[in-house]
CSV table of N, CA and C in Angstrom, one decimal:
chain,number,residue,atom,x,y,z
A,4,MET,N,-24.9,54.8,-11.3
A,4,MET,CA,-24.1,54.6,-10.4
A,4,MET,C,-22.7,55.8,-10.6
A,5,ALA,N,-23.4,56.2,-9.1
A,5,ALA,CA,-22.0,57.2,-8.5
A,5,ALA,C,-20.7,57.1,-7.9
A,6,GLY,N,-20.1,58.3,-8.5
A,6,GLY,CA,-19.0,57.3,-8.2
A,6,GLY,C,-18.2,56.5,-8.8
A,7,TRP,N,-18.4,55.9,-10.1
A,7,TRP,CA,-17.9,55.0,-10.9
A,7,TRP,C,-17.8,55.2,-12.4
A,8,SER,N,-18.3,57.1,-12.2
A,8,SER,CA,-18.3,57.6,-14.0
A,8,SER,C,-16.7,58.1,-13.9
A,9,HIS,N,-16.1,58.4,-13.5
A,9,HIS,CA,-14.4,58.3,-13.8
A,9,HIS,C,-13.8,56.9,-14.1
A,10,VAL,N,-14.7,55.5,-13.8
A,10,VAL,CA,-14.4,54.0,-14.5
A,10,VAL,C,-14.4,54.0,-15.8
A,11,THR,N,-13.7,53.0,-16.4
A,11,THR,CA,-14.6,53.0,-18.4
A,11,THR,C,-14.9,51.8,-17.8
A,12,SER,N,-15.9,51.8,-18.6
A,12,SER,CA,-16.7,50.3,-19.0
A,12,SER,C,-15.9,48.9,-19.0
A,13,THR,N,-14.3,49.5,-19.6
A,13,THR,CA,-13.2,47.8,-19.9
A,13,THR,C,-12.9,47.6,-18.4
A,14,ALA,N,-12.7,48.7,-18.1
A,14,ALA,CA,-12.4,48.9,-16.2
A,14,ALA,C,-13.7,48.1,-15.0
A,15,ARG,N,-14.9,48.5,-15.6
A,15,ARG,CA,-15.8,47.8,-15.0
A,15,ARG,C,-16.2,46.5,-15.1
A,16,ARG,N,-16.1,46.0,-16.1
A,16,ARG,CA,-16.0,44.6,-17.1
A,16,ARG,C,-15.5,44.0,-15.9
A,17,GLU,N,-13.6,43.8,-16.1
A,17,GLU,CA,-12.6,43.6,-15.3
A,17,GLU,C,-12.5,43.3,-13.4
A,18,LEU,N,-13.5,44.7,-13.3
A,18,LEU,CA,-13.6,44.4,-12.2
A,18,LEU,C,-14.4,43.3,-11.8
A,19,VAL,N,-15.6,43.7,-12.3
A,19,VAL,CA,-16.7,42.3,-12.3
A,19,VAL,C,-16.8,41.0,-12.1
A,20,LEU,N,-15.9,41.0,-13.2
A,20,LEU,CA,-15.1,39.3,-13.6
A,20,LEU,C,-14.5,38.7,-12.6
A,21,ALA,N,-12.8,39.7,-12.1
A,21,ALA,CA,-12.6,39.5,-10.9
A,21,ALA,C,-12.9,39.3,-10.1
A,22,ILE,N,-14.7,39.9,-9.6
A,22,ILE,CA,-15.0,39.2,-8.4
A,22,ILE,C,-16.1,38.3,-9.1
A,23,LEU,N,-16.1,37.9,-9.8
A,23,LEU,CA,-16.7,36.9,-10.3
A,23,LEU,C,-16.0,35.4,-9.7
A,24,LEU,N,-15.1,35.2,-10.5
A,24,LEU,CA,-13.6,34.5,-10.8
A,24,LEU,C,-13.5,34.6,-9.0
A,25,THR,N,-13.5,35.2,-8.4
A,25,THR,CA,-13.3,35.3,-7.1
A,25,THR,C,-14.5,34.3,-6.4
A,26,ALA,N,-15.5,34.8,-6.5
A,26,ALA,CA,-16.4,33.8,-6.2
A,26,ALA,C,-16.5,32.4,-6.5
A,27,VAL,N,-15.7,32.2,-7.4
A,27,VAL,CA,-16.2,30.7,-8.0
A,27,VAL,C,-14.9,30.0,-7.8
A,28,LEU,N,-13.4,30.4,-7.9
A,28,LEU,CA,-12.5,29.8,-7.4
A,28,LEU,C,-12.4,30.1,-5.6
A,29,VAL,N,-12.8,30.6,-4.5
A,29,VAL,CA,-12.8,30.4,-3.6
A,29,VAL,C,-12.6,29.2,-3.0
A,30,PRO,N,-14.0,28.9,-2.7
A,30,PRO,CA,-14.9,27.8,-2.2
A,30,PRO,C,-14.2,26.4,-2.8
A,31,SER,N,-13.1,26.6,-4.6
A,31,SER,CA,-13.5,25.2,-4.7
A,31,SER,C,-11.7,25.1,-4.5
A,32,LEU,N,-11.0,26.4,-4.7
A,32,LEU,CA,-9.5,26.7,-3.5
A,32,LEU,C,-9.9,25.6,-2.7
A,33,LEU,N,-11.0,25.8,-1.5
A,33,LEU,CA,-11.2,25.8,-0.3
A,33,LEU,C,-11.0,24.5,0.2
A,34,VAL,N,-12.2,23.7,-0.8
A,34,VAL,CA,-12.2,22.4,-1.2
A,34,VAL,C,-11.5,21.4,-1.6
A,35,ALA,N,-10.1,22.1,-2.7
A,35,ALA,CA,-9.2,21.4,-2.1
A,35,ALA,C,-8.4,21.0,-1.5
A,36,ALA,N,-7.9,22.1,-0.7
A,36,ALA,CA,-7.0,22.5,0.5
A,36,ALA,C,-7.6,21.2,1.6
A,37,SER,N,-8.9,21.2,1.8
A,37,SER,CA,-9.6,20.1,2.6
A,37,SER,C,-9.1,18.8,2.1
A,38,ASN,N,-8.9,18.3,0.7
A,38,ASN,CA,-8.5,17.2,0.4
A,38,ASN,C,-7.2,17.0,0.5
A,39,ILE,N,-6.6,17.8,0.4
A,39,ILE,CA,-5.1,18.1,0.6
A,39,ILE,C,-5.2,17.4,2.2
A,40,SER,N,-5.6,18.2,3.0
A,40,SER,CA,-5.7,18.2,5.0
A,40,SER,C,-5.7,16.5,4.8
A,41,GLU,N,-6.9,15.9,4.6
A,41,GLU,CA,-7.7,14.8,4.5
A,41,GLU,C,-6.6,13.6,3.8
A,42,TYR,N,-5.9,14.1,3.0
A,42,TYR,CA,-5.2,12.8,2.7
A,42,TYR,C,-3.9,12.9,3.0
A,43,LEU,N,-3.4,13.7,3.1
A,43,LEU,CA,-2.2,13.6,4.1
A,43,LEU,C,-2.6,13.3,5.8
A,44,SER,N,-3.9,14.0,6.2
A,44,SER,CA,-3.9,12.6,6.9
A,44,SER,C,-3.7,11.2,7.7
A,45,LEU,N,-4.6,11.3,6.3
A,45,LEU,CA,-4.1,9.2,5.9
A,45,LEU,C,-3.1,8.7,6.1
A,46,TYR,N,-2.5,9.8,5.0
A,46,TYR,CA,-0.8,9.1,4.7
A,46,TYR,C,-0.3,9.2,5.9
A,47,ARG,N,-0.3,10.3,7.2
A,47,ARG,CA,0.4,9.9,7.9
A,47,ARG,C,-0.6,8.8,9.1
A,48,ALA,N,-1.4,8.4,9.0
A,48,ALA,CA,-2.1,7.3,9.4
A,48,ALA,C,-1.3,5.9,9.4
A,49,VAL,N,-1.6,5.8,7.8
A,49,VAL,CA,-0.8,5.1,7.3
A,49,VAL,C,1.2,4.7,6.9
A,50,ALA,N,1.1,5.7,7.2
A,50,ALA,CA,2.7,5.8,7.1
A,50,ALA,C,4.0,5.4,7.9
A,51,GLY,N,3.1,5.0,9.3
A,51,GLY,CA,3.9,3.9,10.6
A,51,GLY,C,2.7,2.8,10.5
A,52,VAL,N,2.1,2.8,9.1
A,52,VAL,CA,2.1,0.5,8.8
A,52,VAL,C,3.2,-0.4,8.3
A,53,ASP,N,3.7,-0.8,9.0
A,53,ASP,CA,4.9,-1.7,8.9
A,53,ASP,C,4.9,-3.2,7.9
A,54,VAL,N,5.3,-4.1,7.1
A,54,VAL,CA,4.5,-4.8,6.7
A,54,VAL,C,5.8,-5.2,6.8
A,55,ALA,N,6.5,-6.9,7.3
A,55,ALA,CA,8.2,-7.0,7.0
A,55,ALA,C,7.5,-8.6,7.3
A,56,VAL,N,8.6,-9.0,6.6
A,56,VAL,CA,8.8,-10.9,6.7
A,56,VAL,C,9.4,-11.4,7.9
A,57,SER,N,8.0,-11.9,8.6
A,57,SER,CA,9.0,-12.6,9.5
A,57,SER,C,9.6,-14.2,9.9
A,58,ASP,N,8.9,-15.0,8.8
A,58,ASP,CA,9.5,-16.3,8.7
A,58,ASP,C,9.3,-17.1,7.4
A,59,VAL,N,10.4,-17.7,7.4
A,59,VAL,CA,9.9,-18.4,5.6
A,59,VAL,C,10.8,-19.8,5.9
A,60,ARG,N,9.4,-20.9,5.2
A,60,ARG,CA,9.6,-22.2,5.7
A,60,ARG,C,9.0,-23.0,4.1
A,61,VAL,N,10.4,-23.9,4.2
A,61,VAL,CA,9.8,-24.7,3.2
A,61,VAL,C,9.7,-26.1,3.9
A,62,VAL,N,8.0,-26.2,3.5
A,62,VAL,CA,7.7,-27.8,3.7
A,62,VAL,C,7.5,-28.9,2.4
A,63,GLU,N,7.9,-29.5,2.4
A,63,GLU,CA,8.6,-30.0,2.0
A,63,GLU,C,7.6,-32.1,1.8
A,64,GLU,N,6.7,-32.7,0.8
A,64,GLU,CA,5.3,-33.4,0.8
A,64,GLU,C,5.7,-34.4,-0.4
A,65,GLY,N,6.1,-35.6,0.3
A,65,GLY,CA,6.0,-36.4,-1.5
A,65,GLY,C,6.8,-36.3,-2.6
A,66,GLY,N,8.0,-35.1,-2.6
A,66,GLY,CA,8.8,-35.0,-4.3
A,66,GLY,C,7.9,-33.1,-4.1
A,67,ALA,N,7.4,-32.9,-2.9
A,67,ALA,CA,6.8,-31.0,-4.0
A,67,ALA,C,6.7,-30.1,-2.3
A,68,TYR,N,7.6,-29.6,-3.0
A,68,TYR,CA,7.1,-28.6,-2.0
A,68,TYR,C,6.7,-26.6,-2.3
A,69,THR,N,6.3,-26.9,-0.7
A,69,THR,CA,6.0,-25.7,-0.5
A,69,THR,C,6.3,-25.0,0.3
A,70,VAL,N,5.9,-23.1,-0.2
A,70,VAL,CA,6.7,-22.5,0.9
A,70,VAL,C,6.1,-21.8,1.0
A,71,LEU,N,6.7,-21.1,2.8
A,71,LEU,CA,5.9,-20.8,3.3
A,71,LEU,C,6.0,-19.6,4.6
A,72,VAL,N,5.2,-18.4,3.7
A,72,VAL,CA,6.2,-16.4,4.0
A,72,VAL,C,4.8,-16.1,5.1
A,73,ALA,N,5.9,-15.7,6.2
A,73,ALA,CA,4.8,-15.0,7.1
A,73,ALA,C,4.9,-13.9,7.7
A,74,LEU,N,3.8,-12.5,7.1
A,74,LEU,CA,4.0,-11.4,7.0
A,74,LEU,C,3.9,-10.8,8.5
A,75,SER,N,4.5,-10.0,9.0
A,75,SER,CA,4.0,-9.4,9.8
A,75,SER,C,3.6,-8.0,9.7
A,76,ILE,N,1.9,-7.6,10.2
A,76,ILE,CA,2.1,-6.7,10.0
A,76,ILE,C,1.2,-5.2,11.1
A,77,THR,N,2.1,-4.3,11.4
A,77,THR,CA,2.2,-3.6,12.2
A,77,THR,C,1.1,-2.7,12.3
A,78,ASN,N,-0.3,-2.0,13.3
A,78,ASN,CA,-0.3,-0.3,12.9
A,78,ASN,C,0.0,0.3,14.0
A,79,PRO,N,0.8,0.5,13.9
A,79,PRO,CA,0.4,2.0,15.2
A,79,PRO,C,-0.4,3.0,15.2
A,80,SER,N,-1.1,3.4,14.0
A,80,SER,CA,-1.5,5.0,14.2
A,80,SER,C,-3.2,4.4,14.7
A,81,ASP,N,-3.4,5.7,15.0
A,81,ASP,CA,-4.8,5.5,15.6
A,81,ASP,C,-6.4,5.1,15.1
A,82,MET,N,-6.1,4.8,14.0
A,82,MET,CA,-7.3,4.8,13.1
A,82,MET,C,-7.2,2.7,12.9
A,83,ASN,N,-8.3,2.4,12.3
A,83,ASN,CA,-8.7,1.5,12.0
A,83,ASN,C,-8.3,1.2,10.9
A,84,ILE,N,-7.7,0.1,10.3
A,84,ILE,CA,-7.4,0.1,8.7
A,84,ILE,C,-7.9,-1.3,8.4
A,85,LYS,N,-8.5,-1.5,6.6
A,85,LYS,CA,-9.1,-1.9,6.3
A,85,LYS,C,-7.8,-3.1,5.2
A,86,VAL,N,-8.1,-4.4,6.0
A,86,VAL,CA,-6.7,-4.4,4.2
A,86,VAL,C,-7.4,-5.1,3.5
A,87,VAL,N,-7.6,-4.6,2.3
A,87,VAL,CA,-8.2,-5.1,0.3
A,87,VAL,C,-7.2,-6.1,-0.3
A,88,GLY,N,-5.8,-5.9,0.4
A,88,GLY,CA,-5.3,-7.4,0.0
A,88,GLY,C,-3.5,-7.3,0.3
A,89,VAL,N,-3.2,-8.5,-0.1
A,89,VAL,CA,-1.5,-8.8,-0.1
A,89,VAL,C,-1.2,-9.5,-1.3
A,90,THR,N,-0.1,-8.8,-1.8
A,90,THR,CA,0.9,-10.3,-3.1
A,90,THR,C,2.0,-10.0,-3.0
A,91,GLY,N,2.2,-11.0,-3.4
A,91,GLY,CA,3.8,-11.2,-2.9
A,91,GLY,C,4.3,-12.3,-4.5
A,92,HIS,N,6.0,-12.1,-3.8
A,92,HIS,CA,6.9,-12.7,-4.4
A,92,HIS,C,7.8,-14.0,-4.6
A,93,VAL,N,8.9,-14.5,-5.3
A,93,VAL,CA,9.4,-15.5,-3.8
A,93,VAL,C,10.8,-16.1,-5.4
A,94,ARG,N,11.7,-15.2,-5.1
A,94,ARG,CA,12.7,-15.4,-5.7
A,94,ARG,C,13.5,-16.1,-5.3
A,95,LEU,N,14.8,-17.4,-4.9
A,95,LEU,CA,15.2,-18.0,-4.7
A,95,LEU,C,16.9,-18.2,-5.3
A,96,GLY,N,18.2,-17.6,-4.5
A,96,GLY,CA,19.4,-17.0,-5.5
A,96,GLY,C,19.4,-17.0,-6.6
A,97,GLY,N,18.6,-15.9,-6.7
A,97,GLY,CA,17.8,-15.0,-8.3
A,97,GLY,C,17.3,-15.6,-9.0
A,98,LYS,N,16.6,-16.8,-8.5
A,98,LYS,CA,15.8,-17.4,-9.5
A,98,LYS,C,14.1,-17.1,-8.6
A,99,TYR,N,13.9,-16.5,-10.4
A,99,TYR,CA,12.1,-16.6,-9.7
A,99,TYR,C,11.3,-17.8,-9.7
A,100,LEU,N,10.4,-18.6,-8.5
A,100,LEU,CA,9.6,-19.3,-8.2
A,100,LEU,C,8.6,-18.8,-8.6
A,101,GLY,N,8.0,-17.4,-8.0
A,101,GLY,CA,6.7,-17.7,-8.7
A,101,GLY,C,5.8,-16.5,-7.8
A,102,VAL,N,4.5,-16.6,-7.5
A,102,VAL,CA,3.5,-15.5,-6.8
A,102,VAL,C,3.2,-16.4,-5.4
A,103,LEU,N,3.2,-15.7,-4.4
A,103,LEU,CA,2.5,-16.6,-3.5
A,103,LEU,C,0.8,-15.9,-3.0
A,104,SER,N,0.5,-16.7,-2.7
A,104,SER,CA,-1.2,-17.5,-2.3
A,104,SER,C,-1.5,-16.5,-1.1
A,105,PHE,N,-1.9,-15.5,-0.9
A,105,PHE,CA,-2.3,-15.1,0.6
A,105,PHE,C,-3.3,-15.3,0.6
A,106,ARG,N,-4.2,-16.1,1.4
A,106,ARG,CA,-5.4,-15.7,2.1
A,106,ARG,C,-6.2,-15.8,4.1
A,107,GLY,N,-7.2,-16.0,3.9
A,107,GLY,CA,-7.3,-15.4,5.1
A,107,GLY,C,-6.9,-14.0,5.9
A,108,TRP,N,-6.5,-13.4,5.3
A,108,TRP,CA,-5.9,-11.7,6.0
A,108,TRP,C,-7.6,-11.9,6.8
A,109,PRO,N,-6.7,-10.7,8.1
A,109,PRO,CA,-7.4,-10.4,8.6
A,109,PRO,C,-8.9,-9.3,7.7
A,110,GLU,N,-9.8,-8.6,8.0
A,110,GLU,CA,-10.0,-7.4,7.5
A,110,GLU,C,-10.2,-6.6,7.9
A,111,VAL,N,-10.0,-6.0,9.1
A,111,VAL,CA,-9.6,-5.2,9.3
A,111,VAL,C,-8.3,-5.2,10.5
A,112,ILE,N,-7.4,-4.3,10.9
A,112,ILE,CA,-6.8,-4.7,11.1
A,112,ILE,C,-6.7,-2.9,12.3
A,113,GLY,N,-7.1,-3.4,13.8
A,113,GLY,CA,-7.0,-2.5,14.3
A,113,GLY,C,-6.1,-1.0,15.1
A,114,ALA,N,-6.3,0.3,15.5
A,114,ALA,CA,-5.0,0.6,15.6
A,114,ALA,C,-4.6,0.5,17.0
A,115,GLY,N,-3.4,0.4,16.9
A,115,GLY,CA,-2.5,0.2,17.4
A,115,GLY,C,-2.3,-1.4,17.9
A,116,SER,N,-2.0,-1.8,17.2
A,116,SER,CA,-2.6,-3.6,16.6
A,116,SER,C,-1.0,-3.9,16.4
A,117,TYR,N,-0.3,-5.2,16.9
A,117,TYR,CA,1.1,-5.4,16.6
A,117,TYR,C,0.8,-6.5,16.3
A,118,ASN,N,2.1,-6.8,15.3
A,118,ASN,CA,2.2,-8.8,15.0
A,118,ASN,C,1.1,-8.9,14.7
A,119,VAL,N,0.6,-8.4,13.5
A,119,VAL,CA,-0.9,-9.4,12.8
A,119,VAL,C,-0.1,-10.1,12.1
A,120,THR,N,-0.5,-11.5,12.1
A,120,THR,CA,0.6,-12.4,10.9
A,120,THR,C,-0.2,-12.7,9.9
A,121,VAL,N,0.2,-13.0,9.1
A,121,VAL,CA,-0.5,-13.0,7.3
A,121,VAL,C,0.5,-14.1,6.7
A,122,VAL,N,-0.3,-15.2,6.5
A,122,VAL,CA,0.2,-16.6,5.5
A,122,VAL,C,0.2,-16.4,4.2
A,123,GLY,N,1.3,-16.8,3.6
A,123,GLY,CA,1.4,-16.9,2.4
A,123,GLY,C,2.1,-18.1,2.0
A,124,GLU,N,1.8,-18.8,0.5
A,124,GLU,CA,2.0,-19.9,-0.2
A,124,GLU,C,2.5,-20.3,-1.3
A,125,LEU,N,3.4,-21.0,-2.1
A,125,LEU,CA,3.6,-21.1,-3.4
A,125,LEU,C,3.9,-22.0,-3.4
A,126,ARG,N,3.2,-22.8,-4.1
A,126,ARG,CA,3.2,-24.5,-4.7
A,126,ARG,C,4.5,-23.9,-5.2
A,127,VAL,N,5.9,-25.1,-5.5
A,127,VAL,CA,6.8,-24.8,-6.3
A,127,VAL,C,6.5,-26.1,-7.5
A,128,PRO,N,6.7,-25.2,-8.9
A,128,PRO,CA,6.3,-26.1,-9.5
A,128,PRO,C,7.2,-27.4,-10.0
A,129,PRO,N,7.0,-28.3,-10.4
A,129,PRO,CA,7.7,-29.6,-10.9
A,129,PRO,C,8.6,-29.6,-10.9
A,130,ARG,N,9.1,-28.5,-12.4
A,130,ARG,CA,10.1,-29.0,-13.1
A,130,ARG,C,11.2,-27.3,-12.0
A,131,LEU,N,11.0,-27.2,-11.5
A,131,LEU,CA,12.2,-26.3,-10.3
A,131,LEU,C,12.3,-26.9,-9.4
A,132,VAL,N,11.9,-28.6,-8.8
A,132,VAL,CA,12.2,-29.3,-7.6
A,132,VAL,C,13.7,-29.1,-7.1
A,133,ARG,N,14.0,-29.5,-8.0
A,133,ARG,CA,15.5,-30.4,-8.4
A,133,ARG,C,16.4,-29.1,-7.9
A,134,PHE,N,16.2,-27.4,-9.0
A,134,PHE,CA,16.7,-26.5,-8.5
A,134,PHE,C,16.5,-26.0,-7.2
A,135,VAL,N,15.4,-26.2,-6.5
A,135,VAL,CA,15.1,-26.1,-5.2
A,135,VAL,C,15.3,-26.6,-4.2
A,136,GLU,N,15.6,-27.9,-4.6
A,136,GLU,CA,16.5,-28.2,-4.2
A,136,GLU,C,18.5,-28.8,-3.8
A,137,ARG,N,18.5,-28.5,-4.2
A,137,ARG,CA,20.1,-28.3,-5.3
A,137,ARG,C,20.1,-26.3,-4.0
A,138,ALA,N,19.4,-25.4,-4.3
A,138,ALA,CA,19.5,-24.4,-4.0
A,138,ALA,C,19.5,-24.7,-1.6
A,139,LEU,N,19.2,-25.7,-1.1
A,139,LEU,CA,18.4,-25.6,0.3
A,139,LEU,C,19.5,-26.6,0.5
A,140,ARG,N,20.4,-26.9,0.3
A,140,ARG,CA,21.6,-27.4,-0.1
A,140,ARG,C,22.7,-26.4,0.3
A,141,GLU,N,22.7,-25.8,-0.6
A,141,GLU,CA,23.6,-24.9,-0.5
A,141,GLU,C,23.2,-23.7,0.2
A,142,GLY,N,22.8,-23.0,0.5
A,142,GLY,CA,22.3,-22.4,1.4
A,142,GLY,C,21.7,-21.3,1.0
A,143,MET,N,21.5,-21.1,-0.6
A,143,MET,CA,21.4,-19.8,-1.5
A,143,MET,C,19.6,-18.7,-0.6
A,144,ARG,N,20.0,-17.8,-0.8
A,144,ARG,CA,19.2,-16.9,0.2
A,144,ARG,C,17.8,-17.0,-0.7
A,145,TRP,N,17.0,-16.4,0.0
A,145,TRP,CA,15.6,-15.9,0.1
A,145,TRP,C,15.4,-14.7,-0.6
A,146,GLU,N,14.0,-14.5,-1.8
A,146,GLU,CA,14.1,-12.7,-1.5
A,146,GLU,C,12.7,-12.2,-1.8
A,147,ILE,N,12.0,-12.1,-1.0
A,147,ILE,CA,10.5,-12.6,-0.8
A,147,ILE,C,10.2,-10.4,-0.7
A,148,TYR,N,8.9,-11.0,-2.2
A,148,TYR,CA,9.0,-9.1,-2.3
A,148,TYR,C,7.2,-9.0,-2.9
A,149,GLY,N,6.3,-7.6,-1.9
A,149,GLY,CA,5.7,-7.5,-2.8
A,149,GLY,C,4.5,-6.5,-1.9
A,150,TRP,N,3.2,-6.2,-1.7
A,150,TRP,CA,2.3,-4.7,-1.1
A,150,TRP,C,1.3,-5.3,-0.8
A,151,ALA,N,1.0,-4.8,0.1
A,151,ALA,CA,0.0,-5.3,1.5
A,151,ALA,C,-0.9,-3.4,0.7
A,152,THR,N,-1.8,-4.1,0.5
A,152,THR,CA,-3.1,-2.6,0.3
A,152,THR,C,-3.7,-2.5,1.5
A,153,PHE,N,-4.0,-1.0,2.0
A,153,PHE,CA,-4.7,-1.7,3.4
A,153,PHE,C,-6.0,-0.1,2.8
A,154,GLY,N,-7.1,-0.1,3.0
A,154,GLY,CA,-7.7,1.2,2.8
A,154,GLY,C,-8.1,1.9,3.7
A,155,VAL,N,-8.3,3.6,3.7
A,155,VAL,CA,-8.2,4.0,4.8
A,155,VAL,C,-9.5,5.4,4.5
A,156,ARG,N,-10.6,5.1,5.4
A,156,ARG,CA,-11.7,6.3,4.9
A,156,ARG,C,-11.7,6.6,3.0
A,157,GLY,N,-12.2,5.3,2.5
A,157,GLY,CA,-12.3,5.4,1.5
A,157,GLY,C,-11.1,5.5,0.3
A,158,GLN,N,-10.2,5.3,0.7
A,158,GLN,CA,-8.9,5.8,0.1
A,158,GLN,C,-8.0,4.3,-0.3
A,159,THR,N,-7.7,4.4,-0.7
A,159,THR,CA,-7.0,3.1,-1.1
A,159,THR,C,-5.1,3.1,-0.7
A,160,LEU,N,-4.4,2.9,0.3
A,160,LEU,CA,-2.6,2.9,-0.2
A,160,LEU,C,-2.0,1.1,0.0
A,161,MET,N,-0.6,1.4,-0.4
A,161,MET,CA,-0.1,0.2,-0.8
A,161,MET,C,1.2,0.8,0.4
A,162,VAL,N,1.2,-0.3,0.3
A,162,VAL,CA,3.5,-0.5,1.4
A,162,VAL,C,4.0,-1.6,1.2
A,163,GLU,N,4.9,-1.2,0.5
A,163,GLU,CA,6.0,-2.6,0.1
A,163,GLU,C,6.6,-2.5,1.2
A,164,TYR,N,7.0,-4.0,1.3
A,164,TYR,CA,7.5,-4.7,1.8
A,164,TYR,C,8.6,-5.8,1.4
A,165,ARG,N,10.0,-6.7,0.9
A,165,ARG,CA,11.2,-6.8,1.0
A,165,ARG,C,11.7,-7.0,1.9
A,166,ALA,N,12.3,-8.1,1.4
A,166,ALA,CA,13.3,-9.1,2.5
A,166,ALA,C,14.3,-9.8,1.8
A,167,ARG,N,15.4,-10.9,2.2
A,167,ARG,CA,16.7,-10.8,2.0
A,167,ARG,C,16.5,-12.2,2.9
A,168,VAL,N,16.6,-13.2,2.6
A,168,VAL,CA,16.7,-14.1,4.4
A,168,VAL,C,17.7,-15.1,3.5
């Protein structure tokens, strides 16, 4: 090793170790940076997605009540997003009524889509019928809240919605 005679063996080992670590760590860091970059682009795509309560209705049939909630989903991004699931909860006048059941949402919401409607329903338990009747007469406020879960390029992201009507 011409030119290395003045370097101690410990210093040589440290230099070789530093070169090996650099050779191993730099590609790992580049992969991590590209993953972060991809996640940020996915976040930007879904960050513009809006989920809002557009309508709340109560249907009465033979003494049984059903609460219908329409959600409006807007996807202004340039990516199609897959709807993985929608969940929601209903409170009336501060009292918890139950979980909304959503069925039939679109599998994919196209890029630039506005006001895609998804409807959820809740059958009011018989023990709460009198409360609901009184609450409707008194004009108590509804609180609707939940999450819509979207898939973009294998990643799952959730968007929360909340409304007082």
